[in-house]
Amino acid sequence: MVLQQSRCARFSRGSIGQSIFETKGLGLTSQRIGILGGAFDPPHIAHVAMAEAAIVQFNLDELIVVPTGKAWHKPRDLSSGAHRAAMARLAFSHLRQARVDEIELHREGASYTIDTLRSLSEQYPDAQFFLFIGEDQCKALATWHEIGEIAQRAIICVAEREMSEFSDSDAPSHDIPTQALKLPHLPHSATQVRARVAQGQAIDALVPPTVALYIQSHHLYQPAR
């Protein structure tokens, strides 16, 4: 298990940081449950690598993959929740610990991480939660809705890619405690996948084969006619 401090934020022993390590502790609960949220529009190889690394490095009993519902922070409309959930199931189907939860897709109004954490805490009252996010998300962590309670309910784990362009000088000054999830350098993005599909280019190296076939068969990300 990796418990290295993330370079995204320095470790805090303040009011937010204390509850993570002193109230629940590490490895002392019955279940270790990871949460991996995202638009998954579409899920790609880097998403899969993140899930695989999270399960191994944090010794997870279960990884809950949560497609974003109404993403208030997204500047564009997402593909339908049904398509994104279906692609996520295909992408992570080889991981026995992973399951896709549509909790945010069925939620009315804006979808916030804290609401998902509260709901999952009711389902798994004795579990230790690990919330996995990317470095770009970490930069804005202090602006997240109810971030204090998020940090109390889950250990926040930041995916750090080898040879990342994210430097210490770019690191935010917030003192929200995080842990590092180490990943190989995989510069793939959903934006890149959508752009290649729209241009009629191959995406076989960017997404799992089953996801590529789903995109093709459902004519997703095609330019408007």
mmCIF file of C-alpha atoms in Angstrom:
data_model
loop_
_atom_site.group_PDB
_atom_site.id
_atom_site.type_symbol
_atom_site.label_atom_id
_atom_site.label_comp_id
_atom_site.label_asym_id
_atom_site.label_seq_id
_atom_site.Cartn_x
_atom_site.Cartn_y
_atom_site.Cartn_z
ATOM 1 C CA MET A 1 0.000 0.000 0.000
ATOM 2 C CA VAL A 2 1.292 3.458 -0.900
ATOM 3 C CA LEU A 3 0.899 6.136 1.747
ATOM 4 C CA GLN A 4 3.271 8.661 0.240
ATOM 5 C CA GLN A 5 2.242 12.269 0.608
ATOM 6 C CA SER A 6 0.927 13.720 -2.627
ATOM 7 C CA ARG A 7 2.842 16.627 -4.104
ATOM 8 C CA CYS A 8 -0.518 18.327 -4.657
ATOM 9 C CA ALA A 9 -0.769 19.483 -1.060
ATOM 10 C CA ARG A 10 1.264 19.422 2.079
ATOM 11 C CA PHE A 11 0.033 17.192 4.903
ATOM 12 C CA SER A 12 -2.153 18.951 7.432
ATOM 13 C CA ARG A 13 -2.656 18.270 11.085
ATOM 14 C CA GLY A 14 -5.385 20.875 11.239
ATOM 15 C CA SER A 15 -9.083 20.362 11.829
ATOM 16 C CA ILE A 16 -9.651 18.830 8.386
ATOM 17 C CA GLY A 17 -6.682 16.483 8.496
ATOM 18 C CA GLN A 18 -7.028 15.046 11.962
ATOM 19 C CA SER A 19 -10.198 13.036 11.475
ATOM 20 C CA ILE A 20 -8.817 11.016 8.560
ATOM 21 C CA PHE A 21 -6.048 9.394 10.517
ATOM 22 C CA GLU A 22 -7.232 9.662 14.106
ATOM 23 C CA THR A 23 -10.959 8.942 13.928
ATOM 24 C CA LYS A 24 -10.964 5.962 11.570
ATOM 25 C CA GLY A 25 -7.292 5.205 11.203
ATOM 26 C CA LEU A 26 -5.785 3.287 8.315
ATOM 27 C CA GLY A 27 -6.550 -0.370 7.724
ATOM 28 C CA LEU A 28 -8.533 -0.767 10.949
ATOM 29 C CA THR A 29 -12.003 -1.024 9.424
ATOM 30 C CA SER A 30 -13.764 -4.006 7.901
ATOM 31 C CA GLN A 31 -13.746 -2.760 4.315
ATOM 32 C CA ARG A 32 -11.488 -0.567 2.230
ATOM 33 C CA ILE A 33 -13.594 1.020 -0.478
ATOM 34 C CA GLY A 34 -12.336 3.254 -3.258
ATOM 35 C CA ILE A 35 -14.415 5.775 -5.173
ATOM 36 C CA LEU A 36 -13.442 6.749 -8.707
ATOM 37 C CA GLY A 37 -15.689 9.396 -10.176
ATOM 38 C CA GLY A 38 -15.604 11.020 -13.570
ATOM 39 C CA ALA A 39 -17.563 11.845 -16.686
ATOM 40 C CA PHE A 40 -16.214 8.723 -18.448
ATOM 41 C CA ASP A 41 -17.173 10.309 -21.740
ATOM 42 C CA PRO A 42 -15.605 8.007 -22.781
ATOM 43 C CA PRO A 43 -13.551 5.969 -20.295
ATOM 44 C CA HIS A 44 -10.023 5.509 -21.655
ATOM 45 C CA ILE A 45 -6.804 3.652 -20.951
ATOM 46 C CA ALA A 46 -5.630 6.148 -18.324
ATOM 47 C CA HIS A 47 -8.891 5.657 -16.397
ATOM 48 C CA VAL A 48 -8.335 1.904 -16.437
ATOM 49 C CA ALA A 49 -4.717 2.276 -15.316
ATOM 50 C CA MET A 50 -5.883 4.502 -12.460
ATOM 51 C CA ALA A 51 -8.430 1.910 -11.324
ATOM 52 C CA GLU A 52 -5.916 -0.928 -11.504
ATOM 53 C CA ALA A 53 -3.308 1.042 -9.552
ATOM 54 C CA ALA A 54 -5.824 2.142 -6.918
ATOM 55 C CA ILE A 55 -6.911 -1.437 -6.206
ATOM 56 C CA VAL A 56 -3.342 -2.683 -5.836
ATOM 57 C CA GLN A 57 -1.657 0.243 -4.095
ATOM 58 C CA PHE A 58 -4.417 0.822 -1.557
ATOM 59 C CA ASN A 59 -5.411 -2.829 -1.132
ATOM 60 C CA LEU A 60 -9.059 -2.123 -1.902
ATOM 61 C CA ASP A 61 -11.826 -4.594 -1.226
ATOM 62 C CA GLU A 62 -14.042 -2.728 -3.679
ATOM 63 C CA LEU A 63 -13.714 0.124 -6.169
ATOM 64 C CA ILE A 64 -16.920 1.985 -6.893
ATOM 65 C CA VAL A 65 -16.859 3.697 -10.287
ATOM 66 C CA VAL A 66 -19.272 6.645 -10.318
ATOM 67 C CA PRO A 67 -20.176 8.314 -13.635
ATOM 68 C CA THR A 68 -20.875 12.003 -13.077
ATOM 69 C CA GLY A 69 -24.483 13.106 -13.032
ATOM 70 C CA LYS A 70 -25.362 16.713 -13.834
ATOM 71 C CA ALA A 71 -21.848 18.141 -13.937
ATOM 72 C CA TRP A 72 -22.264 21.799 -12.962
ATOM 73 C CA HIS A 73 -18.547 22.433 -13.614
ATOM 74 C CA LYS A 74 -18.459 21.019 -17.168
ATOM 75 C CA PRO A 75 -18.495 23.620 -19.987
ATOM 76 C CA ARG A 76 -20.154 21.173 -22.384
ATOM 77 C CA ASP A 77 -23.086 18.781 -22.412
ATOM 78 C CA LEU A 78 -22.149 15.218 -21.588
ATOM 79 C CA SER A 79 -23.265 12.142 -23.478
ATOM 80 C CA SER A 80 -26.267 10.396 -21.969
ATOM 81 C CA GLY A 81 -25.778 8.750 -18.614
ATOM 82 C CA ALA A 82 -26.888 5.433 -20.081
ATOM 83 C CA HIS A 83 -24.077 5.477 -22.652
ATOM 84 C CA ARG A 84 -21.428 6.569 -20.154
ATOM 85 C CA ALA A 85 -22.455 3.941 -17.601
ATOM 86 C CA ALA A 86 -22.476 1.235 -20.268
ATOM 87 C CA MET A 87 -18.992 2.206 -21.465
ATOM 88 C CA ALA A 88 -17.708 2.303 -17.885
ATOM 89 C CA ARG A 89 -18.989 -1.226 -17.266
ATOM 90 C CA LEU A 90 -17.169 -2.414 -20.367
ATOM 91 C CA ALA A 91 -13.942 -0.593 -19.493
ATOM 92 C CA PHE A 92 -13.667 -1.943 -15.946
ATOM 93 C CA SER A 93 -15.292 -5.356 -16.437
ATOM 94 C CA HIS A 94 -11.954 -7.194 -16.057
ATOM 95 C CA LEU A 95 -11.519 -5.919 -12.494
ATOM 96 C CA ARG A 96 -13.395 -8.134 -10.051
ATOM 97 C CA GLN A 97 -13.245 -5.455 -7.324
ATOM 98 C CA ALA A 98 -14.775 -2.775 -9.536
ATOM 99 C CA ARG A 99 -18.445 -2.031 -9.980
ATOM 100 C CA VAL A 100 -20.245 0.869 -11.649
ATOM 101 C CA ASP A 101 -22.748 2.750 -9.494
ATOM 102 C CA GLU A 102 -25.282 5.038 -11.206
ATOM 103 C CA ILE A 103 -26.079 6.911 -7.989
ATOM 104 C CA GLU A 104 -25.213 10.321 -9.466
ATOM 105 C CA LEU A 105 -26.997 9.659 -12.745
ATOM 106 C CA HIS A 106 -30.290 9.236 -10.896
ATOM 107 C CA ARG A 107 -29.827 12.280 -8.666
ATOM 108 C CA GLU A 108 -31.895 15.361 -9.422
ATOM 109 C CA GLY A 109 -30.121 18.681 -9.808
ATOM 110 C CA ALA A 110 -26.410 19.389 -9.471
ATOM 111 C CA SER A 111 -24.320 16.413 -8.409
ATOM 112 C CA TYR A 112 -21.759 16.867 -5.641
ATOM 113 C CA THR A 113 -19.137 14.446 -4.348
ATOM 114 C CA ILE A 114 -20.201 14.987 -0.748
ATOM 115 C CA ASP A 115 -23.726 13.753 -1.514
ATOM 116 C CA THR A 116 -22.300 10.550 -2.957
ATOM 117 C CA LEU A 117 -20.009 10.062 0.031
ATOM 118 C CA ARG A 118 -22.894 10.523 2.462
ATOM 119 C CA SER A 119 -25.009 7.971 0.608
ATOM 120 C CA LEU A 120 -22.204 5.415 0.428
ATOM 121 C CA SER A 121 -21.399 5.954 4.112
ATOM 122 C CA GLU A 122 -24.951 4.913 4.927
ATOM 123 C CA GLN A 123 -24.535 1.748 2.835
ATOM 124 C CA TYR A 124 -21.109 0.940 4.302
ATOM 125 C CA PRO A 125 -21.072 2.451 7.823
ATOM 126 C CA ASP A 126 -17.855 0.724 8.912
ATOM 127 C CA ALA A 127 -15.821 1.203 5.744
ATOM 128 C CA GLN A 128 -12.756 3.343 5.147
ATOM 129 C CA PHE A 129 -13.256 5.314 1.941
ATOM 130 C CA PHE A 130 -10.547 6.366 -0.488
ATOM 131 C CA LEU A 131 -11.482 9.068 -2.991
ATOM 132 C CA PHE A 132 -9.339 9.020 -6.146
ATOM 133 C CA ILE A 133 -8.889 12.217 -8.135
ATOM 134 C CA GLY A 134 -6.546 13.570 -10.802
ATOM 135 C CA GLU A 135 -3.879 16.223 -10.360
ATOM 136 C CA ASP A 136 -5.967 18.771 -12.237
ATOM 137 C CA GLN A 137 -8.851 18.211 -9.821
ATOM 138 C CA CYS A 138 -6.501 18.524 -6.878
ATOM 139 C CA LYS A 139 -5.508 22.036 -7.878
ATOM 140 C CA ALA A 140 -9.073 23.206 -7.220
ATOM 141 C CA LEU A 141 -9.717 20.960 -4.229
ATOM 142 C CA ALA A 142 -10.196 23.837 -1.798
ATOM 143 C CA THR A 143 -13.165 25.073 -3.875
ATOM 144 C CA TRP A 144 -15.064 21.778 -3.730
ATOM 145 C CA HIS A 145 -18.505 21.873 -2.151
ATOM 146 C CA GLU A 146 -18.240 20.817 1.536
ATOM 147 C CA ILE A 147 -14.567 19.905 1.149
ATOM 148 C CA GLY A 148 -14.120 19.782 4.928
ATOM 149 C CA GLU A 149 -16.655 16.996 5.301
ATOM 150 C CA ILE A 150 -15.266 15.216 2.229
ATOM 151 C CA ALA A 151 -11.845 15.115 3.883
ATOM 152 C CA GLN A 152 -13.417 13.761 7.067
ATOM 153 C CA ARG A 153 -15.261 10.988 5.281
ATOM 154 C CA ALA A 154 -12.555 9.835 2.855
ATOM 155 C CA ILE A 155 -8.816 9.755 2.363
ATOM 156 C CA ILE A 156 -8.224 11.815 -0.776
ATOM 157 C CA CYS A 157 -5.762 10.148 -3.141
ATOM 158 C CA VAL A 158 -4.255 12.094 -6.029
ATOM 159 C CA ALA A 159 -3.134 10.303 -9.190
ATOM 160 C CA GLU A 160 0.391 11.376 -10.049
ATOM 161 C CA ARG A 161 1.778 10.311 -13.398
ATOM 162 C CA GLU A 162 5.465 9.688 -13.980
ATOM 163 C CA MET A 163 7.091 12.554 -15.893
ATOM 164 C CA SER A 164 4.104 14.708 -15.005
ATOM 165 C CA GLU A 165 4.259 18.344 -16.036
ATOM 166 C CA PHE A 166 2.741 19.222 -12.678
ATOM 167 C CA SER A 167 5.556 20.942 -10.750
ATOM 168 C CA ASP A 168 5.925 21.916 -7.128
ATOM 169 C CA SER A 169 5.671 25.548 -8.156
ATOM 170 C CA ASP A 170 2.188 24.841 -9.553
ATOM 171 C CA ALA A 171 1.005 23.127 -6.385
ATOM 172 C CA PRO A 172 -1.879 24.781 -4.568
ATOM 173 C CA SER A 173 -1.261 26.224 -1.134
ATOM 174 C CA HIS A 174 -4.254 24.577 0.537
ATOM 175 C CA ASP A 175 -3.552 22.283 3.475
ATOM 176 C CA ILE A 176 -6.082 19.576 2.677
ATOM 177 C CA PRO A 177 -4.293 16.249 3.327
ATOM 178 C CA THR A 178 -3.860 13.933 0.359
ATOM 179 C CA GLN A 179 -2.027 10.735 -0.482
ATOM 180 C CA ALA A 180 -0.307 9.861 -3.761
ATOM 181 C CA LEU A 181 -1.480 7.248 -6.248
ATOM 182 C CA LYS A 182 1.460 6.522 -8.538
ATOM 183 C CA LEU A 183 0.743 5.950 -12.228
ATOM 184 C CA PRO A 184 2.781 5.472 -15.399
ATOM 185 C CA HIS A 185 2.836 8.378 -17.826
ATOM 186 C CA LEU A 186 -0.331 7.978 -19.915
ATOM 187 C CA PRO A 187 -1.186 11.306 -21.565
ATOM 188 C CA HIS A 188 -4.599 10.190 -22.774
ATOM 189 C CA SER A 189 -7.732 12.246 -22.298
ATOM 190 C CA ALA A 190 -11.410 11.888 -23.143
ATOM 191 C CA THR A 191 -11.145 15.141 -25.126
ATOM 192 C CA GLN A 192 -8.486 13.546 -27.317
ATOM 193 C CA VAL A 193 -10.630 10.457 -27.864
ATOM 194 C CA ARG A 194 -13.694 12.488 -28.855
ATOM 195 C CA ALA A 195 -11.630 14.643 -31.223
ATOM 196 C CA ARG A 196 -10.122 11.627 -32.962
ATOM 197 C CA VAL A 197 -13.543 10.007 -33.398
ATOM 198 C CA ALA A 198 -14.961 13.231 -34.840
ATOM 199 C CA GLN A 199 -12.067 13.341 -37.325
ATOM 200 C CA GLY A 200 -12.504 9.704 -38.297
ATOM 201 C CA GLN A 201 -9.204 8.645 -36.738
ATOM 202 C CA ALA A 202 -8.456 5.394 -34.917
ATOM 203 C CA ILE A 203 -8.786 5.261 -31.129
ATOM 204 C CA ASP A 204 -7.704 1.654 -30.590
ATOM 205 C CA ALA A 205 -4.644 2.691 -28.587
ATOM 206 C CA LEU A 206 -6.594 5.081 -26.383
ATOM 207 C CA VAL A 207 -9.590 3.091 -25.130
ATOM 208 C CA PRO A 208 -10.316 -0.568 -24.316
ATOM 209 C CA PRO A 209 -11.406 -2.553 -27.393
ATOM 210 C CA THR A 210 -14.918 -3.049 -26.038
ATOM 211 C CA VAL A 211 -15.323 0.710 -25.537
ATOM 212 C CA ALA A 212 -14.068 1.435 -29.057
ATOM 213 C CA LEU A 213 -16.631 -1.005 -30.450
ATOM 214 C CA TYR A 214 -19.403 0.568 -28.349
ATOM 215 C CA ILE A 215 -18.526 4.053 -29.599
ATOM 216 C CA GLN A 216 -18.556 2.832 -33.177
ATOM 217 C CA SER A 217 -21.799 0.875 -32.915
ATOM 218 C CA HIS A 218 -23.657 3.735 -31.218
ATOM 219 C CA HIS A 219 -22.161 6.443 -33.458
ATOM 220 C CA LEU A 220 -20.972 8.501 -30.491
ATOM 221 C CA TYR A 221 -18.934 11.711 -30.833
ATOM 222 C CA GLN A 222 -19.759 12.119 -34.490
ATOM 223 C CA PRO A 223 -19.766 15.700 -35.836
ATOM 224 C CA ALA A 224 -23.177 17.290 -36.202
ATOM 225 C CA ARG A 225 -24.636 16.951 -39.653
#
